[in-house]
């Protein structure tokens, strides 16, 4: 057996805490569902007709994962950094072409997440038909609470909300997802062999908005918990 040697120490595996456990969940990939609440799709000027559309996704580097409670720098090259409060599904078992009725078998647990977004760059890219990476794959932008183990549980409803500096900005219910959790897992698994440690940010409800340095964000999903973030000053 040979020992692999590296030029420099490899980047540690991105991971998130697990509620009630000393063991952390190693993150494999980060998937995000776009436009998965009607009222948010409308506020983005892109209404969704489920009868003729399918869900779509973007990804971020797993290295963007950021623990709840962090203070993160206001990112470079934006003047419109937005919050998006989301329910996060943690996949616990490998699966490809998963039937919706079997989707629960692949769920390890849930977390509360923030899909922080350079909205100005995302919209400019969208409107020019360019990739969303500069708008979405932002360092420190995938905020995630501790994973709450709920193996086999499909969350179908529950309040989801976000407050900035104590003022509620987003308030909806997980039952308003356009593509629900079973449907998202089934559809995403047509494109990817899902793996343990894949996290799926399921989409944000309406009310997204900009933050400024000093803002404190607190989000909740009923039955899951809380995620917090403080926006710090821009990097020098
Ligand atoms: Mn999002």
mmCIF file of C-alpha atoms and ligand atoms in Angstrom:
data_model
loop_
_atom_site.group_PDB
_atom_site.id
_atom_site.type_symbol
_atom_site.label_atom_id
_atom_site.label_comp_id
_atom_site.label_asym_id
_atom_site.label_seq_id
_atom_site.Cartn_x
_atom_site.Cartn_y
_atom_site.Cartn_z
ATOM 1 C CA UNK A 1 0.000 0.000 0.000
ATOM 2 C CA UNK A 2 1.306 3.405 -0.930
ATOM 3 C CA UNK A 3 0.681 6.622 0.890
ATOM 4 C CA UNK A 4 -0.445 9.472 -1.298
ATOM 5 C CA UNK A 5 1.646 12.558 -0.798
ATOM 6 C CA UNK A 6 0.543 16.067 -1.691
ATOM 7 C CA UNK A 7 2.378 19.254 -2.520
ATOM 8 C CA UNK A 8 0.548 20.970 0.332
ATOM 9 C CA UNK A 9 -2.010 19.959 2.905
ATOM 10 C CA UNK A 10 -5.278 19.154 1.123
ATOM 11 C CA UNK A 11 -8.237 21.366 1.939
ATOM 12 C CA UNK A 12 -10.202 19.761 4.781
ATOM 13 C CA UNK A 13 -13.463 18.032 3.833
ATOM 14 C CA UNK A 14 -16.312 20.525 4.154
ATOM 15 C CA UNK A 15 -18.731 19.389 6.839
ATOM 16 C CA UNK A 16 -21.654 20.455 8.974
ATOM 17 C CA UNK A 17 -22.536 19.681 12.578
ATOM 18 C CA UNK A 18 -25.138 17.048 13.375
ATOM 19 C CA UNK A 19 -27.554 17.790 16.197
ATOM 20 C CA UNK A 20 -27.031 15.455 19.141
ATOM 21 C CA UNK A 21 -23.856 13.935 17.734
ATOM 22 C CA UNK A 22 -20.134 14.547 18.026
ATOM 23 C CA UNK A 23 -19.798 13.317 14.446
ATOM 24 C CA UNK A 24 -20.044 15.767 11.589
ATOM 25 C CA UNK A 25 -21.738 15.217 8.241
ATOM 26 C CA UNK A 26 -19.157 15.341 5.444
ATOM 27 C CA UNK A 27 -20.528 17.427 2.594
ATOM 28 C CA UNK A 28 -20.351 15.880 -0.849
ATOM 29 C CA UNK A 29 -22.200 18.351 -3.104
ATOM 30 C CA UNK A 30 -24.478 21.350 -2.755
ATOM 31 C CA UNK A 31 -27.546 21.438 -5.002
ATOM 32 C CA UNK A 32 -30.012 24.336 -5.126
ATOM 33 C CA UNK A 33 -33.492 24.290 -6.618
ATOM 34 C CA UNK A 34 -34.331 27.476 -8.525
ATOM 35 C CA UNK A 35 -37.782 29.118 -8.390
ATOM 36 C CA UNK A 36 -39.555 26.598 -6.191
ATOM 37 C CA UNK A 37 -42.148 28.865 -4.571
ATOM 38 C CA UNK A 38 -44.617 30.616 -6.878
ATOM 39 C CA UNK A 39 -44.518 33.956 -5.064
ATOM 40 C CA UNK A 40 -40.718 34.077 -5.265
ATOM 41 C CA UNK A 41 -40.743 33.119 -8.961
ATOM 42 C CA UNK A 42 -43.153 36.007 -9.517
ATOM 43 C CA UNK A 43 -41.011 38.520 -7.632
ATOM 44 C CA UNK A 44 -38.105 37.431 -9.868
ATOM 45 C CA UNK A 45 -40.289 38.109 -12.909
ATOM 46 C CA UNK A 46 -40.250 34.439 -13.954
ATOM 47 C CA UNK A 47 -43.533 32.743 -13.060
ATOM 48 C CA UNK A 48 -43.570 28.944 -13.099
ATOM 49 C CA UNK A 49 -46.190 26.778 -14.801
ATOM 50 C CA UNK A 50 -45.646 23.333 -13.316
ATOM 51 C CA UNK A 51 -47.806 21.708 -15.990
ATOM 52 C CA UNK A 52 -45.236 22.479 -18.684
ATOM 53 C CA UNK A 53 -41.996 23.054 -16.754
ATOM 54 C CA UNK A 54 -39.542 20.949 -14.817
ATOM 55 C CA UNK A 55 -37.467 22.041 -11.858
ATOM 56 C CA UNK A 56 -33.996 23.394 -12.502
ATOM 57 C CA UNK A 57 -30.897 23.449 -10.385
ATOM 58 C CA UNK A 58 -27.602 25.119 -9.826
ATOM 59 C CA UNK A 59 -24.698 23.982 -7.725
ATOM 60 C CA UNK A 60 -22.158 25.653 -5.504
ATOM 61 C CA UNK A 61 -18.768 24.462 -4.386
ATOM 62 C CA UNK A 62 -19.012 22.463 -1.148
ATOM 63 C CA UNK A 63 -16.333 24.865 0.133
ATOM 64 C CA UNK A 64 -18.975 27.604 0.296
ATOM 65 C CA UNK A 65 -20.604 25.797 3.232
ATOM 66 C CA UNK A 66 -20.688 28.045 6.284
ATOM 67 C CA UNK A 67 -21.845 27.166 9.774
ATOM 68 C CA UNK A 68 -24.852 28.902 11.240
ATOM 69 C CA UNK A 69 -23.752 31.601 13.649
ATOM 70 C CA UNK A 70 -20.881 32.765 11.472
ATOM 71 C CA UNK A 71 -19.961 36.320 10.614
ATOM 72 C CA UNK A 72 -19.034 36.416 6.938
ATOM 73 C CA UNK A 73 -17.526 39.278 4.938
ATOM 74 C CA UNK A 74 -19.734 41.274 2.616
ATOM 75 C CA UNK A 75 -18.616 39.767 -0.705
ATOM 76 C CA UNK A 76 -16.653 41.481 -3.436
ATOM 77 C CA UNK A 77 -18.113 42.758 -6.716
ATOM 78 C CA UNK A 78 -21.688 43.203 -5.582
ATOM 79 C CA UNK A 79 -23.935 46.029 -4.440
ATOM 80 C CA UNK A 80 -26.962 43.799 -3.965
ATOM 81 C CA UNK A 81 -26.182 40.840 -1.703
ATOM 82 C CA UNK A 82 -29.424 38.978 -0.975
ATOM 83 C CA UNK A 83 -30.679 36.483 1.573
ATOM 84 C CA UNK A 84 -32.723 33.439 0.557
ATOM 85 C CA UNK A 85 -34.090 31.344 3.429
ATOM 86 C CA UNK A 86 -34.384 27.650 2.548
ATOM 87 C CA UNK A 87 -35.143 24.204 3.935
ATOM 88 C CA UNK A 88 -32.146 21.930 3.339
ATOM 89 C CA UNK A 89 -32.444 18.174 2.789
ATOM 90 C CA UNK A 90 -29.430 16.003 3.634
ATOM 91 C CA UNK A 91 -29.125 12.838 1.565
ATOM 92 C CA UNK A 92 -27.920 9.815 3.524
ATOM 93 C CA UNK A 93 -27.864 7.008 0.985
ATOM 94 C CA UNK A 94 -26.722 6.624 -2.609
ATOM 95 C CA UNK A 95 -29.450 6.509 -5.231
ATOM 96 C CA UNK A 96 -30.002 6.995 -8.961
ATOM 97 C CA UNK A 97 -33.400 7.369 -10.664
ATOM 98 C CA UNK A 98 -35.189 7.325 -7.320
ATOM 99 C CA UNK A 99 -38.968 6.940 -7.503
ATOM 100 C CA UNK A 100 -40.821 9.714 -5.684
ATOM 101 C CA UNK A 101 -42.592 7.182 -3.478
ATOM 102 C CA UNK A 102 -39.195 5.821 -2.358
ATOM 103 C CA UNK A 103 -37.560 9.221 -1.805
ATOM 104 C CA UNK A 104 -37.905 9.110 1.998
ATOM 105 C CA UNK A 105 -35.456 6.187 2.125
ATOM 106 C CA UNK A 106 -32.666 8.493 0.942
ATOM 107 C CA UNK A 107 -33.219 11.275 3.475
ATOM 108 C CA UNK A 108 -30.833 11.506 6.426
ATOM 109 C CA UNK A 109 -32.138 14.730 7.889
ATOM 110 C CA UNK A 110 -32.824 18.424 7.467
ATOM 111 C CA UNK A 111 -31.294 21.785 8.193
ATOM 112 C CA UNK A 112 -32.142 25.461 7.926
ATOM 113 C CA UNK A 113 -30.101 27.154 5.225
ATOM 114 C CA UNK A 114 -29.364 30.484 3.611
ATOM 115 C CA UNK A 115 -28.572 30.656 -0.110
ATOM 116 C CA UNK A 116 -26.774 34.009 -0.084
ATOM 117 C CA UNK A 117 -26.675 35.525 -3.559
ATOM 118 C CA UNK A 118 -25.012 38.371 -5.434
ATOM 119 C CA UNK A 119 -28.372 39.285 -6.980
ATOM 120 C CA UNK A 120 -26.981 41.936 -9.308
ATOM 121 C CA UNK A 121 -24.537 39.479 -10.859
ATOM 122 C CA UNK A 122 -27.059 36.631 -10.946
ATOM 123 C CA UNK A 123 -29.634 38.720 -12.810
ATOM 124 C CA UNK A 124 -27.070 40.152 -15.228
ATOM 125 C CA UNK A 125 -25.914 36.615 -16.033
ATOM 126 C CA UNK A 126 -29.461 35.314 -16.305
ATOM 127 C CA UNK A 127 -30.505 38.077 -18.679
ATOM 128 C CA UNK A 128 -27.460 37.518 -20.907
ATOM 129 C CA UNK A 129 -27.872 33.742 -20.934
ATOM 130 C CA UNK A 130 -24.634 33.284 -19.010
ATOM 131 C CA UNK A 131 -23.916 30.883 -16.131
ATOM 132 C CA UNK A 132 -24.973 31.945 -12.637
ATOM 133 C CA UNK A 133 -21.714 31.042 -10.914
ATOM 134 C CA UNK A 134 -20.541 34.553 -10.081
ATOM 135 C CA UNK A 135 -23.964 35.360 -8.644
ATOM 136 C CA UNK A 136 -24.420 32.164 -6.715
ATOM 137 C CA UNK A 137 -21.115 30.382 -6.075
ATOM 138 C CA UNK A 138 -20.033 33.036 -3.605
ATOM 139 C CA UNK A 139 -17.496 32.271 -0.885
ATOM 140 C CA UNK A 140 -19.229 31.694 2.496
ATOM 141 C CA UNK A 141 -22.655 31.832 0.819
ATOM 142 C CA UNK A 142 -24.131 28.428 1.720
ATOM 143 C CA UNK A 143 -25.055 28.903 5.350
ATOM 144 C CA UNK A 144 -26.309 25.782 7.098
ATOM 145 C CA UNK A 145 -27.493 24.933 10.591
ATOM 146 C CA UNK A 146 -26.674 21.661 12.294
ATOM 147 C CA UNK A 147 -28.317 18.774 10.480
ATOM 148 C CA UNK A 148 -31.284 17.375 12.408
ATOM 149 C CA UNK A 149 -31.368 13.610 11.866
ATOM 150 C CA UNK A 150 -34.824 12.556 10.667
ATOM 151 C CA UNK A 151 -34.123 9.478 8.594
ATOM 152 C CA UNK A 152 -37.034 8.469 6.415
ATOM 153 C CA UNK A 153 -39.057 11.594 7.181
ATOM 154 C CA UNK A 154 -40.521 13.732 4.400
ATOM 155 C CA UNK A 155 -41.325 17.262 5.571
ATOM 156 C CA UNK A 156 -44.476 18.327 3.760
ATOM 157 C CA UNK A 157 -45.430 21.470 5.669
ATOM 158 C CA UNK A 158 -44.253 23.892 8.332
ATOM 159 C CA UNK A 159 -43.591 27.593 8.610
ATOM 160 C CA UNK A 160 -40.424 28.919 6.986
ATOM 161 C CA UNK A 161 -39.370 32.434 7.829
ATOM 162 C CA UNK A 162 -36.480 34.849 7.957
ATOM 163 C CA UNK A 163 -35.957 38.026 9.956
ATOM 164 C CA UNK A 164 -33.291 40.681 9.437
ATOM 165 C CA UNK A 165 -32.435 42.719 12.545
ATOM 166 C CA UNK A 166 -35.615 41.391 14.134
ATOM 167 C CA UNK A 167 -37.899 42.379 11.263
ATOM 168 C CA UNK A 168 -39.625 39.519 9.423
ATOM 169 C CA UNK A 169 -38.824 39.603 5.696
ATOM 170 C CA UNK A 170 -39.815 36.145 4.512
ATOM 171 C CA UNK A 171 -42.725 34.120 5.811
ATOM 172 C CA UNK A 172 -44.246 31.147 4.030
ATOM 173 C CA UNK A 173 -44.868 27.448 4.441
ATOM 174 C CA UNK A 174 -42.982 24.451 3.112
ATOM 175 C CA UNK A 175 -46.327 23.156 1.778
ATOM 176 C CA UNK A 176 -46.062 25.883 -0.878
ATOM 177 C CA UNK A 177 -43.048 24.301 -2.561
ATOM 178 C CA UNK A 178 -43.866 23.939 -6.273
ATOM 179 C CA UNK A 179 -41.883 20.697 -6.464
ATOM 180 C CA UNK A 180 -42.064 19.027 -3.079
ATOM 181 C CA UNK A 181 -39.235 17.111 -1.462
ATOM 182 C CA UNK A 182 -40.195 13.749 -2.949
ATOM 183 C CA UNK A 183 -40.441 15.293 -6.407
ATOM 184 C CA UNK A 184 -37.128 17.131 -6.080
ATOM 185 C CA UNK A 185 -35.235 14.009 -5.002
ATOM 186 C CA UNK A 186 -36.805 11.967 -7.795
ATOM 187 C CA UNK A 187 -36.090 14.569 -10.468
ATOM 188 C CA UNK A 188 -32.557 15.464 -9.348
ATOM 189 C CA UNK A 189 -31.659 11.764 -9.229
ATOM 190 C CA UNK A 190 -32.415 11.500 -12.963
ATOM 191 C CA UNK A 191 -29.371 13.705 -13.563
ATOM 192 C CA UNK A 192 -27.040 12.724 -10.725
ATOM 193 C CA UNK A 193 -26.317 9.616 -8.773
ATOM 194 C CA UNK A 194 -27.138 11.103 -5.395
ATOM 195 C CA UNK A 195 -24.600 10.399 -2.692
ATOM 196 C CA UNK A 196 -24.536 10.547 1.103
ATOM 197 C CA UNK A 197 -23.542 14.079 2.034
ATOM 198 C CA UNK A 198 -25.330 15.718 -0.858
ATOM 199 C CA UNK A 199 -27.288 18.688 0.487
ATOM 200 C CA UNK A 200 -30.298 19.990 -1.426
ATOM 201 C CA UNK A 201 -31.364 23.591 -0.761
ATOM 202 C CA UNK A 202 -35.017 23.342 -1.749
ATOM 203 C CA UNK A 203 -35.698 26.949 -2.782
ATOM 204 C CA UNK A 204 -36.699 30.209 -1.167
ATOM 205 C CA UNK A 205 -40.101 31.785 -0.628
ATOM 206 C CA UNK A 206 -40.895 35.394 -1.477
ATOM 207 C CA UNK A 207 -39.532 38.402 0.339
ATOM 208 C CA UNK A 208 -35.851 38.135 -0.603
ATOM 209 C CA UNK A 209 -33.866 41.301 -0.151
ATOM 210 C CA UNK A 210 -30.515 42.932 0.286
ATOM 211 C CA UNK A 211 -28.294 42.975 3.358
ATOM 212 C CA UNK A 212 -25.643 45.444 4.441
ATOM 213 C CA UNK A 213 -22.663 45.003 6.755
ATOM 214 C CA UNK A 214 -23.823 44.714 10.342
ATOM 215 C CA UNK A 215 -27.093 42.982 9.528
ATOM 216 C CA UNK A 216 -28.071 39.984 11.642
ATOM 217 C CA UNK A 217 -30.218 37.315 10.004
ATOM 218 C CA UNK A 218 -32.271 34.707 11.866
ATOM 219 C CA UNK A 219 -34.215 32.079 9.959
ATOM 220 C CA UNK A 220 -36.486 29.284 11.104
ATOM 221 C CA UNK A 221 -38.160 26.239 9.678
ATOM 222 C CA UNK A 222 -40.849 24.801 11.920
ATOM 223 C CA UNK A 223 -39.782 21.418 13.235
ATOM 224 C CA UNK A 224 -36.178 21.841 12.100
ATOM 225 C CA UNK A 225 -34.654 24.779 13.913
ATOM 226 C CA UNK A 226 -32.804 27.992 13.317
ATOM 227 C CA UNK A 227 -30.028 29.431 11.182
ATOM 228 C CA UNK A 228 -28.259 32.702 11.906
ATOM 229 C CA UNK A 229 -25.765 34.859 10.053
ATOM 230 C CA UNK A 230 -24.088 38.167 10.700
ATOM 231 C CA UNK A 231 -22.881 40.128 7.687
ATOM 232 C CA UNK A 232 -19.470 41.596 8.361
ATOM 233 C CA UNK A 233 -17.531 44.319 6.573
ATOM 234 C CA UNK A 234 -16.140 43.770 3.109
ATOM 235 C CA UNK A 235 -12.716 42.176 2.838
ATOM 236 C CA UNK A 236 -9.933 44.696 2.803
HETATM 237 MN MN1 LIG B 1 -32.055 29.749 -3.535
#
